[in-house]
PDB file of C-alpha atoms in Angstrom:
ATOM      1  CA  UNK A   1       0.000   0.000   0.000  1.00  0.00           C
ATOM      2  CA  UNK A   2       1.419   3.375  -0.988  1.00  0.00           C
ATOM      3  CA  UNK A   3       1.483   6.254   1.473  1.00  0.00           C
ATOM      4  CA  UNK A   4       3.388   9.492   1.763  1.00  0.00           C
ATOM      5  CA  UNK A   5       6.623   9.618   3.713  1.00  0.00           C
ATOM      6  CA  UNK A   6       5.084  11.556   6.617  1.00  0.00           C
ATOM      7  CA  UNK A   7       2.717   8.633   7.322  1.00  0.00           C
ATOM      8  CA  UNK A   8       5.534   6.168   8.057  1.00  0.00           C
ATOM      9  CA  UNK A   9       6.113   5.093  11.661  1.00  0.00           C
ATOM     10  CA  UNK A  10       9.411   6.012  13.310  1.00  0.00           C
ATOM     11  CA  UNK A  11      12.021   3.367  12.512  1.00  0.00           C
ATOM     12  CA  UNK A  12      10.014   1.951   9.603  1.00  0.00           C
ATOM     13  CA  UNK A  13      11.684   1.206   6.282  1.00  0.00           C
ATOM     14  CA  UNK A  14      10.062   1.776   2.914  1.00  0.00           C
ATOM     15  CA  UNK A  15      10.804   1.892  -0.799  1.00  0.00           C
ATOM     16  CA  UNK A  16      10.383   5.197  -2.646  1.00  0.00           C
ATOM     17  CA  UNK A  17       7.777   4.665  -5.372  1.00  0.00           C
ATOM     18  CA  UNK A  18       7.036   8.149  -6.718  1.00  0.00           C
ATOM     19  CA  UNK A  19       8.346  11.709  -6.563  1.00  0.00           C
ATOM     20  CA  UNK A  20       7.026  14.852  -8.210  1.00  0.00           C
ATOM     21  CA  UNK A  21       8.696  15.388 -11.547  1.00  0.00           C
ATOM     22  CA  UNK A  22       8.906  19.202 -11.327  1.00  0.00           C
ATOM     23  CA  UNK A  23      10.317  21.848  -9.015  1.00  0.00           C
ATOM     24  CA  UNK A  24      13.780  22.773  -7.823  1.00  0.00           C
ATOM     25  CA  UNK A  25      13.250  21.306  -4.335  1.00  0.00           C
ATOM     26  CA  UNK A  26      12.426  17.919  -5.838  1.00  0.00           C
ATOM     27  CA  UNK A  27      15.316  18.121  -8.293  1.00  0.00           C
ATOM     28  CA  UNK A  28      17.558  18.620  -5.248  1.00  0.00           C
ATOM     29  CA  UNK A  29      16.067  15.519  -3.571  1.00  0.00           C
ATOM     30  CA  UNK A  30      16.688  13.408  -6.658  1.00  0.00           C
ATOM     31  CA  UNK A  31      20.263  14.711  -6.878  1.00  0.00           C
ATOM     32  CA  UNK A  32      20.822  13.559  -3.280  1.00  0.00           C
ATOM     33  CA  UNK A  33      19.776  10.015  -4.153  1.00  0.00           C
ATOM     34  CA  UNK A  34      16.071   9.987  -3.309  1.00  0.00           C
ATOM     35  CA  UNK A  35      14.919   8.103  -6.408  1.00  0.00           C
ATOM     36  CA  UNK A  36      12.129   5.601  -7.114  1.00  0.00           C
ATOM     37  CA  UNK A  37      13.232   2.155  -5.938  1.00  0.00           C
ATOM     38  CA  UNK A  38      15.498   3.512  -3.187  1.00  0.00           C
ATOM     39  CA  UNK A  39      15.108   2.049   0.306  1.00  0.00           C
ATOM     40  CA  UNK A  40      14.731   4.615   3.092  1.00  0.00           C
ATOM     41  CA  UNK A  41      14.290   4.444   6.861  1.00  0.00           C
ATOM     42  CA  UNK A  42      12.320   7.064   8.797  1.00  0.00           C
ATOM     43  CA  UNK A  43      14.605   7.958  11.714  1.00  0.00           C
ATOM     44  CA  UNK A  44      12.942  10.814  13.593  1.00  0.00           C
ATOM     45  CA  UNK A  45      11.054  14.084  13.461  1.00  0.00           C
ATOM     46  CA  UNK A  46      11.624  17.350  15.304  1.00  0.00           C
ATOM     47  CA  UNK A  47       9.394  17.927  18.368  1.00  0.00           C
ATOM     48  CA  UNK A  48       6.772  19.821  16.347  1.00  0.00           C
ATOM     49  CA  UNK A  49       6.921  17.296  13.479  1.00  0.00           C
ATOM     50  CA  UNK A  50       8.996  19.392  11.094  1.00  0.00           C
ATOM     51  CA  UNK A  51      11.636  18.657   9.781  1.00  0.00           C
ATOM     52  CA  UNK A  52      11.921  14.876   9.328  1.00  0.00           C
ATOM     53  CA  UNK A  53      15.120  12.832   9.187  1.00  0.00           C
ATOM     54  CA  UNK A  54      15.483   9.746   7.004  1.00  0.00           C
ATOM     55  CA  UNK A  55      18.349   7.408   6.174  1.00  0.00           C
ATOM     56  CA  UNK A  56      18.897   7.047   2.436  1.00  0.00           C
ATOM     57  CA  UNK A  57      21.833   5.342   0.679  1.00  0.00           C
ATOM     58  CA  UNK A  58      23.868   5.216   3.911  1.00  0.00           C
ATOM     59  CA  UNK A  59      23.517   8.829   5.027  1.00  0.00           C
ATOM     60  CA  UNK A  60      21.006  10.876   6.994  1.00  0.00           C
ATOM     61  CA  UNK A  61      18.874  13.360   5.062  1.00  0.00           C
ATOM     62  CA  UNK A  62      16.641  16.006   6.622  1.00  0.00           C
ATOM     63  CA  UNK A  63      13.467  17.023   4.763  1.00  0.00           C
ATOM     64  CA  UNK A  64      10.803  19.606   5.364  1.00  0.00           C
ATOM     65  CA  UNK A  65       7.443  18.043   6.108  1.00  0.00           C
ATOM     66  CA  UNK A  66       6.003  19.874   3.086  1.00  0.00           C
ATOM     67  CA  UNK A  67       8.567  18.107   0.851  1.00  0.00           C
ATOM     68  CA  UNK A  68       8.086  14.700   2.493  1.00  0.00           C
ATOM     69  CA  UNK A  69       4.312  14.847   1.913  1.00  0.00           C
ATOM     70  CA  UNK A  70       4.981  14.537  -1.841  1.00  0.00           C
ATOM     71  CA  UNK A  71       7.286  11.499  -1.560  1.00  0.00           C
ATOM     72  CA  UNK A  72       5.206   8.350  -2.056  1.00  0.00           C
ATOM     73  CA  UNK A  73       6.568   5.176  -0.449  1.00  0.00           C
ATOM     74  CA  UNK A  74       5.604   1.542  -0.003  1.00  0.00           C
ATOM     75  CA  UNK A  75       6.458  -0.475   3.100  1.00  0.00           C
ATOM     76  CA  UNK A  76       9.641  -2.530   2.757  1.00  0.00           C
ATOM     77  CA  UNK A  77       8.302  -5.216   5.111  1.00  0.00           C
ATOM     78  CA  UNK A  78       6.939  -8.162   3.183  1.00  0.00           C
ATOM     79  CA  UNK A  79       3.914  -9.962   4.647  1.00  0.00           C
ATOM     80  CA  UNK A  80       4.631 -13.542   5.706  1.00  0.00           C
ATOM     81  CA  UNK A  81       3.996 -16.210   3.080  1.00  0.00           C
ATOM     82  CA  UNK A  82       0.898 -18.316   3.700  1.00  0.00           C
TER      83      UNK A  82
END
């Protein structure tokens, strides 16, 4: 199930599925390695919920909540096989 990055639980890992294709802020995110198919981990948020810190490609990246709301992710945890 896809959700935006701000909806992830702290410590949860997810795979980036979609990013906006326009805008300088989103170009910057893509240049820093936040691309579709990339695994990320939601580390923490500031006390008022903005900004957010994620781990991507081995380093910590801080995002504004307004940017993170446009990053669509899918949980990296696979349901157990039945």
